[in-house]
Coordinates of C-alpha atoms in Angstrom, one line a residue:
X155 CA -9.4 -39.1 4.9
X156 CA -11.3 -39.6 8.3
X157 CA -14.9 -40.0 6.2
X158 CA -13.6 -42.9 4.3
X159 CA -13.0 -44.6 7.4
X160 CA -15.1 -47.2 8.2
X161 CA -15.1 -46.4 11.9
X162 CA -16.7 -42.7 11.0
X163 CA -20.4 -43.2 12.2
X164 CA -19.5 -42.9 15.5
X165 CA -17.9 -39.4 15.3
X166 CA -19.9 -38.7 11.9
X167 CA -21.5 -35.1 13.7
X168 CA -18.0 -33.9 15.0
X169 CA -16.3 -34.7 11.9
X170 CA -19.0 -33.0 9.9
X171 CA -18.5 -29.7 12.3
X172 CA -14.9 -30.0 12.0
X173 CA -15.1 -30.4 8.1
X174 CA -17.2 -27.3 8.0
X175 CA -15.1 -25.3 10.4
X176 CA -12.0 -25.9 8.0
X177 CA -14.0 -25.0 4.8
X178 CA -14.6 -21.8 6.4
X179 CA -11.2 -21.3 8.0
X180 CA -10.0 -22.4 4.0
X181 CA -12.0 -19.6 2.7
X182 CA -11.2 -16.8 5.1
X183 CA -7.6 -17.5 4.5
X184 CA -7.9 -17.3 0.8
X185 CA -9.8 -14.2 0.9
X186 CA -7.3 -12.6 3.7
X187 CA -4.4 -13.5 1.2
X188 CA -6.3 -12.0 -2.0
X189 CA -6.5 -9.1 -0.2
X190 CA -3.0 -8.6 1.2
X191 CA -1.8 -9.1 -2.2
X192 CA -4.4 -6.8 -3.7
X193 CA -3.4 -4.0 -1.1
X194 CA 0.7 -4.7 -1.4
X195 CA -0.2 -3.7 -5.8
X196 CA -2.1 -0.5 -4.6
X197 CA 0.4 0.0 -1.9
X198 CA 3.2 0.0 -4.5
X199 CA 1.6 2.0 -7.2
X200 CA 0.2 5.0 -4.8
X201 CA 3.8 5.2 -2.7
X202 CA 5.9 4.8 -5.4
X203 CA 4.5 6.8 -8.2
X204 CA 4.0 10.8 -7.9
X205 CA 2.8 11.1 -11.1
X206 CA -0.1 8.3 -10.6
X207 CA -0.5 10.3 -7.4
X208 CA -1.4 13.7 -9.0
X209 CA -3.3 11.8 -11.5
X210 CA -5.4 10.4 -9.3
X211 CA -5.3 12.8 -6.5
X212 CA -8.9 11.8 -4.6
X213 CA -8.1 8.0 -4.8
X214 CA -4.9 8.9 -3.9
X215 CA -6.1 10.7 -0.7
X216 CA -8.4 8.4 0.0
X217 CA -6.0 5.4 -0.1
X218 CA -3.5 6.9 2.1
X219 CA -6.6 7.5 4.5
X220 CA -7.6 3.7 4.5
X221 CA -3.9 2.6 4.9
X222 CA -3.8 5.2 7.8
X223 CA -6.6 3.5 9.2
X224 CA -5.6 -0.1 8.7
X225 CA -2.2 0.5 10.5

């Protein structure tokens, strides 16, 4: 909305800087939310299913190591 103001020219450098910062923040938050959704999905698979842990023993062990490091 600020960019549509007729008085924006005086603040253009500052407004552009904030616009870039907000775009980057939005991308980071969006990526982080996607990672959290994926992690929650994988965690439920590897912690709640003994059968899957047996079938994917290497992946389950790798997930557990990463999960411990993350925590």
